[in-house]
PDB file of C-alpha atoms and ligand atoms in Angstrom:
ATOM      1  CA  MET A 280     -47.517   6.284 -77.253  1.00  0.00           C
ATOM      2  CA  THR A 281     -50.432   4.776 -75.345  1.00  0.00           C
ATOM      3  CA  VAL A 282     -50.739   5.478 -71.643  1.00  0.00           C
ATOM      4  CA  LYS A 283     -51.842   2.723 -69.288  1.00  0.00           C
ATOM      5  CA  ASN A 284     -55.160   3.746 -67.744  1.00  0.00           C
ATOM      6  CA  SER A 285     -54.092   2.631 -64.291  1.00  0.00           C
ATOM      7  CA  ASN A 286     -51.372   5.263 -64.085  1.00  0.00           C
ATOM      8  CA  LYS A 287     -52.108   8.839 -63.185  1.00  0.00           C
ATOM      9  CA  ILE A 288     -50.299  11.586 -65.085  1.00  0.00           C
ATOM     10  CA  ALA A 289     -48.254  14.459 -63.651  1.00  0.00           C
ATOM     11  CA  MET A 290     -46.902  17.269 -65.821  1.00  0.00           C
ATOM     12  CA  ILE A 291     -43.939  19.109 -64.308  1.00  0.00           C
ATOM     13  CA  THR A 292     -42.374  22.231 -65.791  1.00  0.00           C
ATOM     14  CA  GLY A 293     -38.674  22.834 -65.192  1.00  0.00           C
ATOM     15  CA  ALA A 294     -37.902  19.165 -64.557  1.00  0.00           C
ATOM     16  CA  THR A 295     -34.282  19.251 -65.735  1.00  0.00           C
ATOM     17  CA  ALA A 296     -32.914  20.352 -62.339  1.00  0.00           C
ATOM     18  CA  GLY A 297     -33.619  21.070 -58.692  1.00  0.00           C
ATOM     19  CA  ILE A 298     -37.142  20.945 -57.348  1.00  0.00           C
ATOM     20  CA  GLY A 299     -38.742  19.962 -60.663  1.00  0.00           C
ATOM     21  CA  LYS A 300     -36.410  17.034 -61.185  1.00  0.00           C
ATOM     22  CA  ALA A 301     -36.891  15.804 -57.601  1.00  0.00           C
ATOM     23  CA  THR A 302     -40.659  16.140 -58.042  1.00  0.00           C
ATOM     24  CA  ALA A 303     -40.562  14.108 -61.255  1.00  0.00           C
ATOM     25  CA  LEU A 304     -38.661  11.333 -59.467  1.00  0.00           C
ATOM     26  CA  LYS A 305     -41.080  11.433 -56.521  1.00  0.00           C
ATOM     27  CA  PHE A 306     -44.160  11.082 -58.724  1.00  0.00           C
ATOM     28  CA  ALA A 307     -42.495   8.378 -60.826  1.00  0.00           C
ATOM     29  CA  ALA A 308     -41.794   6.433 -57.639  1.00  0.00           C
ATOM     30  CA  ALA A 309     -45.518   6.714 -56.906  1.00  0.00           C
ATOM     31  CA  ASN A 310     -46.273   5.170 -60.316  1.00  0.00           C
ATOM     32  CA  PHE A 311     -47.355   8.319 -62.139  1.00  0.00           C
ATOM     33  CA  ASN A 312     -46.650   8.637 -65.860  1.00  0.00           C
ATOM     34  CA  LEU A 313     -44.891  11.917 -66.465  1.00  0.00           C
ATOM     35  CA  ILE A 314     -44.810  14.841 -68.827  1.00  0.00           C
ATOM     36  CA  ILE A 315     -41.493  16.557 -68.127  1.00  0.00           C
ATOM     37  CA  THR A 316     -40.486  19.892 -69.586  1.00  0.00           C
ATOM     38  CA  GLY A 317     -37.466  22.179 -69.678  1.00  0.00           C
ATOM     39  CA  ARG A 318     -35.207  23.859 -72.197  1.00  0.00           C
ATOM     40  CA  ARG A 319     -32.230  21.477 -71.862  1.00  0.00           C
ATOM     41  CA  ALA A 320     -33.214  18.515 -74.051  1.00  0.00           C
ATOM     42  CA  GLU A 321     -30.241  16.374 -73.099  1.00  0.00           C
ATOM     43  CA  LEU A 322     -31.087  16.593 -69.387  1.00  0.00           C
ATOM     44  CA  LEU A 323     -34.717  15.748 -70.110  1.00  0.00           C
ATOM     45  CA  ASP A 324     -33.575  12.730 -72.069  1.00  0.00           C
ATOM     46  CA  ASP A 325     -31.235  11.580 -69.262  1.00  0.00           C
ATOM     47  CA  LEU A 326     -33.999  11.959 -66.666  1.00  0.00           C
ATOM     48  CA  SER A 327     -36.503  10.169 -68.855  1.00  0.00           C
ATOM     49  CA  LYS A 328     -34.159   7.196 -69.327  1.00  0.00           C
ATOM     50  CA  LYS A 329     -33.485   6.995 -65.580  1.00  0.00           C
ATOM     51  CA  ILE A 330     -37.178   7.140 -64.715  1.00  0.00           C
ATOM     52  CA  ILE A 331     -38.162   4.509 -67.264  1.00  0.00           C
ATOM     53  CA  LYS A 332     -35.357   2.220 -66.067  1.00  0.00           C
ATOM     54  CA  ASP A 333     -35.941   2.714 -62.328  1.00  0.00           C
ATOM     55  CA  TYR A 334     -39.739   2.974 -62.192  1.00  0.00           C
ATOM     56  CA  GLY A 335     -41.102   1.523 -65.447  1.00  0.00           C
ATOM     57  CA  VAL A 336     -43.576   4.379 -65.980  1.00  0.00           C
ATOM     58  CA  LYS A 337     -44.110   6.268 -69.236  1.00  0.00           C
ATOM     59  CA  VAL A 338     -42.403   9.592 -69.828  1.00  0.00           C
ATOM     60  CA  TYR A 339     -43.259  12.267 -72.380  1.00  0.00           C
ATOM     61  CA  CYS A 340     -40.332  14.661 -72.817  1.00  0.00           C
ATOM     62  CA  MET A 341     -41.288  18.133 -73.939  1.00  0.00           C
ATOM     63  CA  GLN A 342     -38.414  20.463 -74.724  1.00  0.00           C
ATOM     64  CA  LEU A 343     -40.066  23.769 -73.986  1.00  0.00           C
ATOM     65  CA  ASP A 344     -39.209  27.322 -73.109  1.00  0.00           C
ATOM     66  CA  VAL A 345     -42.278  28.415 -71.142  1.00  0.00           C
ATOM     67  CA  ARG A 346     -41.712  32.006 -72.319  1.00  0.00           C
ATOM     68  CA  ILE A 347     -42.597  31.114 -75.909  1.00  0.00           C
ATOM     69  CA  LYS A 348     -46.372  31.401 -75.920  1.00  0.00           C
ATOM     70  CA  GLU A 349     -46.977  29.849 -79.346  1.00  0.00           C
ATOM     71  CA  ASP A 350     -44.757  26.868 -78.584  1.00  0.00           C
ATOM     72  CA  VAL A 351     -46.496  26.256 -75.252  1.00  0.00           C
ATOM     73  CA  GLU A 352     -49.882  26.237 -76.991  1.00  0.00           C
ATOM     74  CA  ILE A 353     -48.799  24.068 -79.919  1.00  0.00           C
ATOM     75  CA  GLN A 354     -46.986  21.493 -77.818  1.00  0.00           C
ATOM     76  CA  ILE A 355     -49.733  21.101 -75.217  1.00  0.00           C
ATOM     77  CA  ASN A 356     -52.524  21.051 -77.792  1.00  0.00           C
ATOM     78  CA  LYS A 357     -50.908  18.165 -79.614  1.00  0.00           C
ATOM     79  CA  PHE A 358     -51.137  15.768 -76.662  1.00  0.00           C
ATOM     80  CA  SER A 359     -52.885  12.521 -77.584  1.00  0.00           C
ATOM     81  CA  GLU A 360     -56.181  11.803 -75.819  1.00  0.00           C
ATOM     82  CA  ASP A 361     -54.292   9.513 -73.439  1.00  0.00           C
ATOM     83  CA  TRP A 362     -51.756  12.161 -72.434  1.00  0.00           C
ATOM     84  CA  LYS A 363     -54.536  14.707 -71.956  1.00  0.00           C
ATOM     85  CA  LYS A 364     -55.640  12.817 -68.849  1.00  0.00           C
ATOM     86  CA  ILE A 365     -53.469  15.082 -66.725  1.00  0.00           C
ATOM     87  CA  ASP A 366     -54.083  14.668 -62.993  1.00  0.00           C
ATOM     88  CA  VAL A 367     -51.419  17.027 -61.706  1.00  0.00           C
ATOM     89  CA  LEU A 368     -49.707  20.089 -63.177  1.00  0.00           C
ATOM     90  CA  VAL A 369     -46.715  21.402 -61.217  1.00  0.00           C
ATOM     91  CA  ASN A 370     -45.864  24.922 -62.397  1.00  0.00           C
ATOM     92  CA  ASN A 371     -42.286  24.904 -61.197  1.00  0.00           C
ATOM     93  CA  ALA A 372     -40.160  26.429 -63.997  1.00  0.00           C
ATOM     94  CA  GLY A 373     -38.740  29.651 -62.686  1.00  0.00           C
ATOM     95  CA  LEU A 374     -35.670  31.597 -61.760  1.00  0.00           C
ATOM     96  CA  ALA A 375     -34.109  34.622 -60.142  1.00  0.00           C
ATOM     97  CA  VAL A 376     -31.579  36.576 -62.185  1.00  0.00           C
ATOM     98  CA  GLY A 377     -29.458  39.144 -60.386  1.00  0.00           C
ATOM     99  CA  LEU A 378     -29.795  40.769 -56.992  1.00  0.00           C
ATOM    100  CA  GLY A 379     -29.701  44.551 -56.911  1.00  0.00           C
ATOM    101  CA  THR A 380     -31.564  47.801 -56.616  1.00  0.00           C
ATOM    102  CA  ILE A 381     -34.203  48.797 -59.129  1.00  0.00           C
ATOM    103  CA  GLN A 382     -32.372  52.014 -59.980  1.00  0.00           C
ATOM    104  CA  GLN A 383     -29.329  50.002 -61.054  1.00  0.00           C
ATOM    105  CA  GLY A 384     -31.298  47.028 -62.336  1.00  0.00           C
ATOM    106  CA  GLU A 385     -30.634  45.068 -65.515  1.00  0.00           C
ATOM    107  CA  ILE A 386     -33.851  45.314 -67.471  1.00  0.00           C
ATOM    108  CA  ASP A 387     -33.070  42.090 -69.354  1.00  0.00           C
ATOM    109  CA  ASP A 388     -32.855  40.278 -66.014  1.00  0.00           C
ATOM    110  CA  TRP A 389     -36.265  41.605 -64.988  1.00  0.00           C
ATOM    111  CA  GLU A 390     -37.759  40.494 -68.274  1.00  0.00           C
ATOM    112  CA  ARG A 391     -36.360  36.981 -67.920  1.00  0.00           C
ATOM    113  CA  MET A 392     -37.929  36.683 -64.463  1.00  0.00           C
ATOM    114  CA  ILE A 393     -41.268  38.230 -65.376  1.00  0.00           C
ATOM    115  CA  ASP A 394     -41.508  36.275 -68.638  1.00  0.00           C
ATOM    116  CA  THR A 395     -40.663  32.954 -66.990  1.00  0.00           C
ATOM    117  CA  ASN A 396     -42.123  33.143 -63.497  1.00  0.00           C
ATOM    118  CA  ILE A 397     -45.347  34.977 -64.328  1.00  0.00           C
ATOM    119  CA  LYS A 398     -46.073  34.835 -68.041  1.00  0.00           C
ATOM    120  CA  GLY A 399     -44.663  31.328 -68.570  1.00  0.00           C
ATOM    121  CA  LEU A 400     -46.728  29.980 -65.681  1.00  0.00           C
ATOM    122  CA  LEU A 401     -49.802  31.649 -67.185  1.00  0.00           C
ATOM    123  CA  TYR A 402     -49.179  30.317 -70.713  1.00  0.00           C
ATOM    124  CA  VAL A 403     -48.808  26.744 -69.465  1.00  0.00           C
ATOM    125  CA  SER A 404     -51.848  27.050 -67.208  1.00  0.00           C
ATOM    126  CA  ARG A 405     -53.926  28.627 -70.004  1.00  0.00           C
ATOM    127  CA  ALA A 406     -53.217  25.578 -72.162  1.00  0.00           C
ATOM    128  CA  VAL A 407     -53.693  22.916 -69.472  1.00  0.00           C
ATOM    129  CA  MET A 408     -56.707  24.321 -67.582  1.00  0.00           C
ATOM    130  CA  PRO A 409     -59.237  23.707 -70.417  1.00  0.00           C
ATOM    131  CA  ILE A 410     -57.957  20.123 -70.651  1.00  0.00           C
ATOM    132  CA  MET A 411     -58.505  19.610 -66.919  1.00  0.00           C
ATOM    133  CA  ILE A 412     -61.931  21.250 -67.115  1.00  0.00           C
ATOM    134  CA  ALA A 413     -62.926  18.921 -69.975  1.00  0.00           C
ATOM    135  CA  ASN A 414     -61.629  15.943 -67.989  1.00  0.00           C
ATOM    136  CA  GLY A 415     -63.571  17.071 -64.899  1.00  0.00           C
ATOM    137  CA  TYR A 416     -60.616  16.644 -62.553  1.00  0.00           C
ATOM    138  CA  GLY A 417     -57.113  17.902 -61.854  1.00  0.00           C
ATOM    139  CA  HIS A 418     -54.778  19.563 -59.399  1.00  0.00           C
ATOM    140  CA  ILE A 419     -52.487  22.502 -60.128  1.00  0.00           C
ATOM    141  CA  VAL A 420     -49.544  23.100 -57.797  1.00  0.00           C
ATOM    142  CA  ASN A 421     -47.738  26.399 -58.285  1.00  0.00           C
ATOM    143  CA  ILE A 422     -44.262  26.879 -56.865  1.00  0.00           C
ATOM    144  CA  GLY A 423     -44.150  30.305 -55.247  1.00  0.00           C
ATOM    145  CA  SER A 424     -41.579  31.348 -52.663  1.00  0.00           C
ATOM    146  CA  ILE A 425     -41.083  32.880 -49.247  1.00  0.00           C
ATOM    147  CA  ALA A 426     -40.011  35.804 -51.485  1.00  0.00           C
ATOM    148  CA  GLY A 427     -43.660  36.177 -52.495  1.00  0.00           C
ATOM    149  CA  ARG A 428     -44.587  36.874 -48.877  1.00  0.00           C
ATOM    150  CA  GLU A 429     -41.624  38.972 -47.773  1.00  0.00           C
ATOM    151  CA  VAL A 430     -39.675  41.428 -49.886  1.00  0.00           C
ATOM    152  CA  TYR A 431     -35.967  41.415 -49.030  1.00  0.00           C
ATOM    153  CA  PRO A 432     -33.294  43.983 -49.944  1.00  0.00           C
ATOM    154  CA  ASN A 433     -32.400  43.815 -53.648  1.00  0.00           C
ATOM    155  CA  GLY A 434     -34.984  41.069 -54.249  1.00  0.00           C
ATOM    156  CA  ASN A 435     -37.550  43.544 -55.635  1.00  0.00           C
ATOM    157  CA  VAL A 436     -38.466  42.099 -59.055  1.00  0.00           C
ATOM    158  CA  TYR A 437     -38.001  38.416 -58.154  1.00  0.00           C
ATOM    159  CA  CYS A 438     -40.112  38.967 -55.015  1.00  0.00           C
ATOM    160  CA  GLY A 439     -42.691  40.715 -57.185  1.00  0.00           C
ATOM    161  CA  THR A 440     -42.915  37.754 -59.546  1.00  0.00           C
ATOM    162  CA  LYS A 441     -43.496  35.376 -56.658  1.00  0.00           C
ATOM    163  CA  ALA A 442     -46.108  37.687 -55.089  1.00  0.00           C
ATOM    164  CA  ALA A 443     -47.779  37.562 -58.505  1.00  0.00           C
ATOM    165  CA  VAL A 444     -47.676  33.744 -58.412  1.00  0.00           C
ATOM    166  CA  ASP A 445     -49.482  33.946 -55.064  1.00  0.00           C
ATOM    167  CA  SER A 446     -52.221  36.207 -56.484  1.00  0.00           C
ATOM    168  CA  ILE A 447     -52.529  34.182 -59.678  1.00  0.00           C
ATOM    169  CA  THR A 448     -52.861  31.006 -57.629  1.00  0.00           C
ATOM    170  CA  ARG A 449     -55.748  32.547 -55.674  1.00  0.00           C
ATOM    171  CA  GLY A 450     -57.355  33.632 -58.937  1.00  0.00           C
ATOM    172  CA  MET A 451     -56.998  30.167 -60.430  1.00  0.00           C
ATOM    173  CA  ARG A 452     -58.646  28.665 -57.378  1.00  0.00           C
ATOM    174  CA  ILE A 453     -61.646  30.959 -57.821  1.00  0.00           C
ATOM    175  CA  ASP A 454     -61.839  30.136 -61.540  1.00  0.00           C
ATOM    176  CA  LEU A 455     -61.562  26.395 -61.047  1.00  0.00           C
ATOM    177  CA  VAL A 456     -63.550  25.724 -57.876  1.00  0.00           C
ATOM    178  CA  LYS A 457     -66.756  25.097 -59.823  1.00  0.00           C
ATOM    179  CA  HIS A 458     -64.931  22.437 -61.830  1.00  0.00           C
ATOM    180  CA  GLY A 459     -63.694  20.551 -58.775  1.00  0.00           C
ATOM    181  CA  ILE A 460     -60.067  21.230 -59.691  1.00  0.00           C
ATOM    182  CA  LYS A 461     -57.683  21.804 -56.797  1.00  0.00           C
ATOM    183  CA  VAL A 462     -55.128  24.613 -56.793  1.00  0.00           C
ATOM    184  CA  SER A 463     -52.268  24.773 -54.293  1.00  0.00           C
ATOM    185  CA  LEU A 464     -49.299  27.005 -53.671  1.00  0.00           C
ATOM    186  CA  ILE A 465     -46.012  25.742 -52.236  1.00  0.00           C
ATOM    187  CA  GLU A 466     -43.701  28.478 -50.977  1.00  0.00           C
ATOM    188  CA  PRO A 467     -40.187  27.277 -50.229  1.00  0.00           C
ATOM    189  CA  GLY A 468     -37.501  29.132 -48.327  1.00  0.00           C
ATOM    190  CA  ALA A 469     -33.837  28.392 -49.077  1.00  0.00           C
ATOM    191  CA  VAL A 470     -33.409  25.208 -51.120  1.00  0.00           C
ATOM    192  CA  GLU A 471     -29.972  24.279 -52.434  1.00  0.00           C
ATOM    193  CA  THR A 472     -30.391  23.732 -56.177  1.00  0.00           C
ATOM    194  CA  GLU A 473     -29.035  25.471 -59.285  1.00  0.00           C
ATOM    195  CA  PHE A 474     -31.162  28.478 -58.230  1.00  0.00           C
ATOM    196  CA  SER A 475     -28.322  30.630 -56.846  1.00  0.00           C
ATOM    197  CA  ILE A 476     -25.915  29.644 -59.636  1.00  0.00           C
ATOM    198  CA  VAL A 477     -28.523  30.945 -62.091  1.00  0.00           C
ATOM    199  CA  ARG A 478     -29.188  34.037 -59.968  1.00  0.00           C
ATOM    200  CA  PHE A 479     -25.471  34.871 -59.851  1.00  0.00           C
ATOM    201  CA  LYS A 480     -24.960  34.042 -63.529  1.00  0.00           C
ATOM    202  CA  GLY A 481     -22.625  31.094 -63.034  1.00  0.00           C
ATOM    203  CA  ASP A 482     -20.633  32.483 -60.063  1.00  0.00           C
ATOM    204  CA  LYS A 483     -20.476  29.191 -58.167  1.00  0.00           C
ATOM    205  CA  GLU A 484     -18.509  30.566 -55.217  1.00  0.00           C
ATOM    206  CA  ARG A 485     -21.087  33.279 -54.589  1.00  0.00           C
ATOM    207  CA  ALA A 486     -23.867  30.728 -54.995  1.00  0.00           C
ATOM    208  CA  ASP A 487     -22.231  28.298 -52.556  1.00  0.00           C
ATOM    209  CA  ASN A 488     -21.924  31.083 -49.973  1.00  0.00           C
ATOM    210  CA  VAL A 489     -25.715  31.405 -49.839  1.00  0.00           C
ATOM    211  CA  TYR A 490     -25.956  27.942 -48.276  1.00  0.00           C
ATOM    212  CA  LYS A 491     -22.850  28.045 -46.047  1.00  0.00           C
ATOM    213  CA  GLY A 492     -23.173  27.719 -42.274  1.00  0.00           C
ATOM    214  CA  PHE A 493     -26.629  26.130 -42.109  1.00  0.00           C
ATOM    215  CA  SER A 494     -28.560  23.202 -43.504  1.00  0.00           C
ATOM    216  CA  PRO A 495     -30.739  24.400 -46.375  1.00  0.00           C
ATOM    217  CA  LEU A 496     -33.635  22.383 -47.713  1.00  0.00           C
ATOM    218  CA  PHE A 497     -32.988  19.747 -50.378  1.00  0.00           C
ATOM    219  CA  ALA A 498     -35.057  19.691 -53.562  1.00  0.00           C
ATOM    220  CA  GLN A 499     -36.386  16.357 -52.303  1.00  0.00           C
ATOM    221  CA  ASP A 500     -37.981  18.103 -49.293  1.00  0.00           C
ATOM    222  CA  ILE A 501     -40.111  20.218 -51.605  1.00  0.00           C
ATOM    223  CA  ALA A 502     -40.872  17.253 -53.865  1.00  0.00           C
ATOM    224  CA  ASP A 503     -42.163  15.359 -50.813  1.00  0.00           C
ATOM    225  CA  ALA A 504     -44.423  18.315 -49.955  1.00  0.00           C
ATOM    226  CA  VAL A 505     -45.763  18.572 -53.505  1.00  0.00           C
ATOM    227  CA  TYR A 506     -46.533  14.875 -53.492  1.00  0.00           C
ATOM    228  CA  TYR A 507     -48.147  15.065 -50.067  1.00  0.00           C
ATOM    229  CA  VAL A 508     -50.429  17.911 -51.176  1.00  0.00           C
ATOM    230  CA  CYS A 509     -51.429  15.863 -54.219  1.00  0.00           C
ATOM    231  CA  SER A 510     -52.087  12.660 -52.332  1.00  0.00           C
ATOM    232  CA  LEU A 511     -54.799  13.913 -49.971  1.00  0.00           C
ATOM    233  CA  PRO A 512     -58.408  12.722 -50.219  1.00  0.00           C
ATOM    234  CA  ALA A 513     -60.611  14.328 -52.891  1.00  0.00           C
ATOM    235  CA  HIS A 514     -62.426  16.539 -50.368  1.00  0.00           C
ATOM    236  CA  VAL A 515     -59.232  18.038 -48.876  1.00  0.00           C
ATOM    237  CA  ASN A 516     -57.109  20.795 -50.401  1.00  0.00           C
ATOM    238  CA  ILE A 517     -54.047  22.552 -49.048  1.00  0.00           C
ATOM    239  CA  ASN A 518     -54.207  26.092 -50.370  1.00  0.00           C
ATOM    240  CA  ASP A 519     -50.810  27.239 -49.292  1.00  0.00           C
ATOM    241  CA  MET A 520     -47.712  25.763 -47.674  1.00  0.00           C
ATOM    242  CA  LEU A 521     -44.639  27.729 -46.567  1.00  0.00           C
ATOM    243  CA  ILE A 522     -41.648  25.436 -46.024  1.00  0.00           C
ATOM    244  CA  VAL A 523     -38.310  26.658 -44.693  1.00  0.00           C
ATOM    245  CA  PRO A 524     -35.129  25.134 -43.310  1.00  0.00           C
ATOM    246  CA  THR A 525     -35.174  24.988 -39.518  1.00  0.00           C
ATOM    247  CA  ALA A 526     -32.416  27.633 -39.452  1.00  0.00           C
ATOM    248  CA  GLN A 527     -34.539  30.111 -41.444  1.00  0.00           C
ATOM    249  CA  ALA A 528     -36.850  32.360 -39.400  1.00  0.00           C
ATOM    250  CA  SER A 529     -37.812  34.718 -42.235  1.00  0.00           C
ATOM    251  CA  ALA A 530     -36.699  35.611 -45.754  1.00  0.00           C
ATOM    252  CA  THR A 531     -33.717  37.491 -44.314  1.00  0.00           C
ATOM    253  CA  ILE A 532     -33.051  35.823 -40.958  1.00  0.00           C
ATOM    254  CA  ILE A 533     -31.028  32.653 -41.328  1.00  0.00           C
ATOM    255  CA  GLU A 534     -29.050  31.389 -38.352  1.00  0.00           C
ATOM    256  CA  LYS A 535     -25.619  30.676 -39.796  1.00  0.00           C
ATOM    257  CA  LYS A 536     -22.749  29.073 -37.907  1.00  0.00           C
ATOM    258  CA  LEU A 537     -19.764  30.219 -39.938  1.00  0.00           C
TER     259      LEU A 537
HETATM  260  P1  NDP B 781     -33.145  25.265 -60.593  1.00  0.00           P
HETATM  261  O1  NDP B 781     -32.387  26.359 -61.259  1.00  0.00           O
HETATM  262  O2  NDP B 781     -32.396  24.130 -60.018  1.00  0.00           O
HETATM  263  O3  NDP B 781     -34.257  24.692 -61.588  1.00  0.00           O
HETATM  264  C1  NDP B 781     -35.052  25.560 -62.355  1.00  0.00           C
HETATM  265  C2  NDP B 781     -35.802  24.769 -63.405  1.00  0.00           C
HETATM  266  O4  NDP B 781     -36.614  25.696 -64.147  1.00  0.00           O
HETATM  267  C3  NDP B 781     -34.859  24.086 -64.393  1.00  0.00           C
HETATM  268  O5  NDP B 781     -35.352  22.806 -64.670  1.00  0.00           O
HETATM  269  C4  NDP B 781     -34.937  24.966 -65.631  1.00  0.00           C
HETATM  270  O6  NDP B 781     -34.810  24.151 -66.783  1.00  0.00           O
HETATM  271  C5  NDP B 781     -36.382  25.478 -65.531  1.00  0.00           C
HETATM  272  N1  NDP B 781     -36.555  26.704 -66.292  1.00  0.00           N
HETATM  273  C6  NDP B 781     -36.005  27.914 -66.078  1.00  0.00           C
HETATM  274  N2  NDP B 781     -36.364  28.773 -67.046  1.00  0.00           N
HETATM  275  C7  NDP B 781     -37.189  28.085 -67.884  1.00  0.00           C
HETATM  276  C8  NDP B 781     -37.863  28.403 -69.078  1.00  0.00           C
HETATM  277  N3  NDP B 781     -37.811  29.626 -69.630  1.00  0.00           N
HETATM  278  N4  NDP B 781     -38.621  27.458 -69.680  1.00  0.00           N
HETATM  279  C9  NDP B 781     -38.683  26.221 -69.146  1.00  0.00           C
HETATM  280  N5  NDP B 781     -38.050  25.839 -68.040  1.00  0.00           N
HETATM  281  C10 NDP B 781     -37.309  26.767 -67.419  1.00  0.00           C
HETATM  282  O7  NDP B 781     -34.000  26.006 -59.459  1.00  0.00           O
HETATM  283  P2  NDP B 781     -35.068  25.460 -58.384  1.00  0.00           P
HETATM  284  O8  NDP B 781     -35.333  24.035 -58.582  1.00  0.00           O
HETATM  285  O9  NDP B 781     -34.620  25.928 -57.069  1.00  0.00           O
HETATM  286  O10 NDP B 781     -36.326  26.337 -58.813  1.00  0.00           O
HETATM  287  C11 NDP B 781     -37.594  25.783 -59.118  1.00  0.00           C
HETATM  288  C12 NDP B 781     -38.659  26.757 -58.686  1.00  0.00           C
HETATM  289  O11 NDP B 781     -38.607  26.909 -57.278  1.00  0.00           O
HETATM  290  C13 NDP B 781     -38.537  28.163 -59.274  1.00  0.00           C
HETATM  291  O12 NDP B 781     -39.819  28.614 -59.624  1.00  0.00           O
HETATM  292  C14 NDP B 781     -37.965  28.964 -58.113  1.00  0.00           C
HETATM  293  O13 NDP B 781     -38.308  30.325 -58.202  1.00  0.00           O
HETATM  294  C15 NDP B 781     -38.638  28.278 -56.955  1.00  0.00           C
HETATM  295  N6  NDP B 781     -38.020  28.469 -55.652  1.00  0.00           N
HETATM  296  C16 NDP B 781     -36.723  28.090 -55.425  1.00  0.00           C
HETATM  297  C17 NDP B 781     -36.171  28.274 -54.174  1.00  0.00           C
HETATM  298  C18 NDP B 781     -34.759  27.945 -53.870  1.00  0.00           C
HETATM  299  O14 NDP B 781     -34.251  28.408 -52.826  1.00  0.00           O
HETATM  300  N7  NDP B 781     -34.077  27.146 -54.670  1.00  0.00           N
HETATM  301  C19 NDP B 781     -36.981  28.815 -53.063  1.00  0.00           C
HETATM  302  C20 NDP B 781     -38.308  29.203 -53.438  1.00  0.00           C
HETATM  303  C21 NDP B 781     -38.803  29.003 -54.666  1.00  0.00           C
HETATM  304  P3  NDP B 781     -33.992  24.543 -68.098  1.00  0.00           P
HETATM  305  O15 NDP B 781     -32.843  25.400 -67.676  1.00  0.00           O
HETATM  306  O16 NDP B 781     -33.585  23.206 -68.669  1.00  0.00           O
HETATM  307  O17 NDP B 781     -34.987  25.234 -68.951  1.00  0.00           O
HETATM  308  C1  8X3 B 782     -36.003  31.553 -53.545  1.00  0.00           C
HETATM  309  C2  8X3 B 782     -35.720  31.849 -52.126  1.00  0.00           C
HETATM  310  O1  8X3 B 782     -35.165  33.724 -50.498  1.00  0.00           O
HETATM  311  O2  8X3 B 782     -33.674  33.409 -52.411  1.00  0.00           O
HETATM  312  O3  8X3 B 782     -37.296  31.915 -53.900  1.00  0.00           O
HETATM  313  O4  8X3 B 782     -35.855  34.366 -52.696  1.00  0.00           O
HETATM  314  S1  8X3 B 782     -35.079  33.410 -51.943  1.00  0.00           S
END
C-alpha cells in the first residue's frame, strides 16, 4: 500500500479500545494515516473500516501482542519505506491486572503487567526509534499514569510499572534529544474505559463501581491531550502532562457523591 506524502503517520499501540481507540480516531480526524495495533484482530478491522469510511485516510492494521519481542521486531521491520515515515508513536498498550497486597499477589498478574507496560513499551520503542532516527524526525508519546507518581494501597506492581514508564520516558528523551525527536509523557487519572473490567478480570459490577458518584475522564479527553501535545510547533515540547477528572485530587482522593 502506498502512503500519500501529504499525510503524516501516527502509530498507536492498544488501539482496539479505550484511550488508544479514541486517539486513533482523533488523529484520523486530523488527516493522519494510521498504524493501529492490538491483539484483537476483529476490533482492529472494525476500527480500520470506520476510519477509512469516515476520514478517508490509510490504515495499516497490525495484530500484535507487544509482549512478543520477536513478533514486534518482525512486524515493525517489514514496514514499507512509505509506512516507515512515522511522525508519532503513541505507546498506549497497557493494563492493570488485580489489586492486592504483594504478599498475596498473583505472580502471573504481575508478569502480565510488567511484560506489557514496561517490556512491551520497550520492544516497540526499540524497533521504532531507529526508524525515527533515520528519518530525522518523530515524536514518542508514552501513556503513564497518576499511578506512576503516587503509589496507592494494593496498587504496588501496577504503580511500579507506571513509575518505570516515567523513568523510561526520561531516558528516551536523553537518548533522542540529539536527533531532534520529541518524547512526552501523558499521565491520566481515572478514565472510564475497559481498564477496570480488565483489572477485575471481567467483574463488570466491580469495575462500574470505580466510576460511580463522580464524572471520570472519557478516553476522548486523553486523546485530545495526546493530539494537542503532538500539534505544537517544532521548537516546543511538553515533557509531562498529568490529567485528572475535576473530582480527583490525588490517586486516592476522589470526591464521590453516592
Ligand atoms: P483499555 O483496557 O480500554 O485498553 C487497553 C488497550 O491496550 C487495548 O486496546 C488492548 O488491546 C491493549 N493491550 C493490552 N495488552 C496488550 C498487549 N499485550 N499487546 C497489545 N495490546 C495490548 O484501557 P485504557 O484505554 O484505559 O488503557 C490505555 C493505557 O492507559 C494503559 O497503558 C493504561 O495503563 C493507561 N491508563 C489508563 C487509565 C484509566 O483510568 N483508564 C489511567 C491512567 C493510565 P487488546 O486487548 O486488543 O490487545
Ligand atoms: C490507571 C489509574 O488510579 O487506577 O492508571 O491506577 S489508577
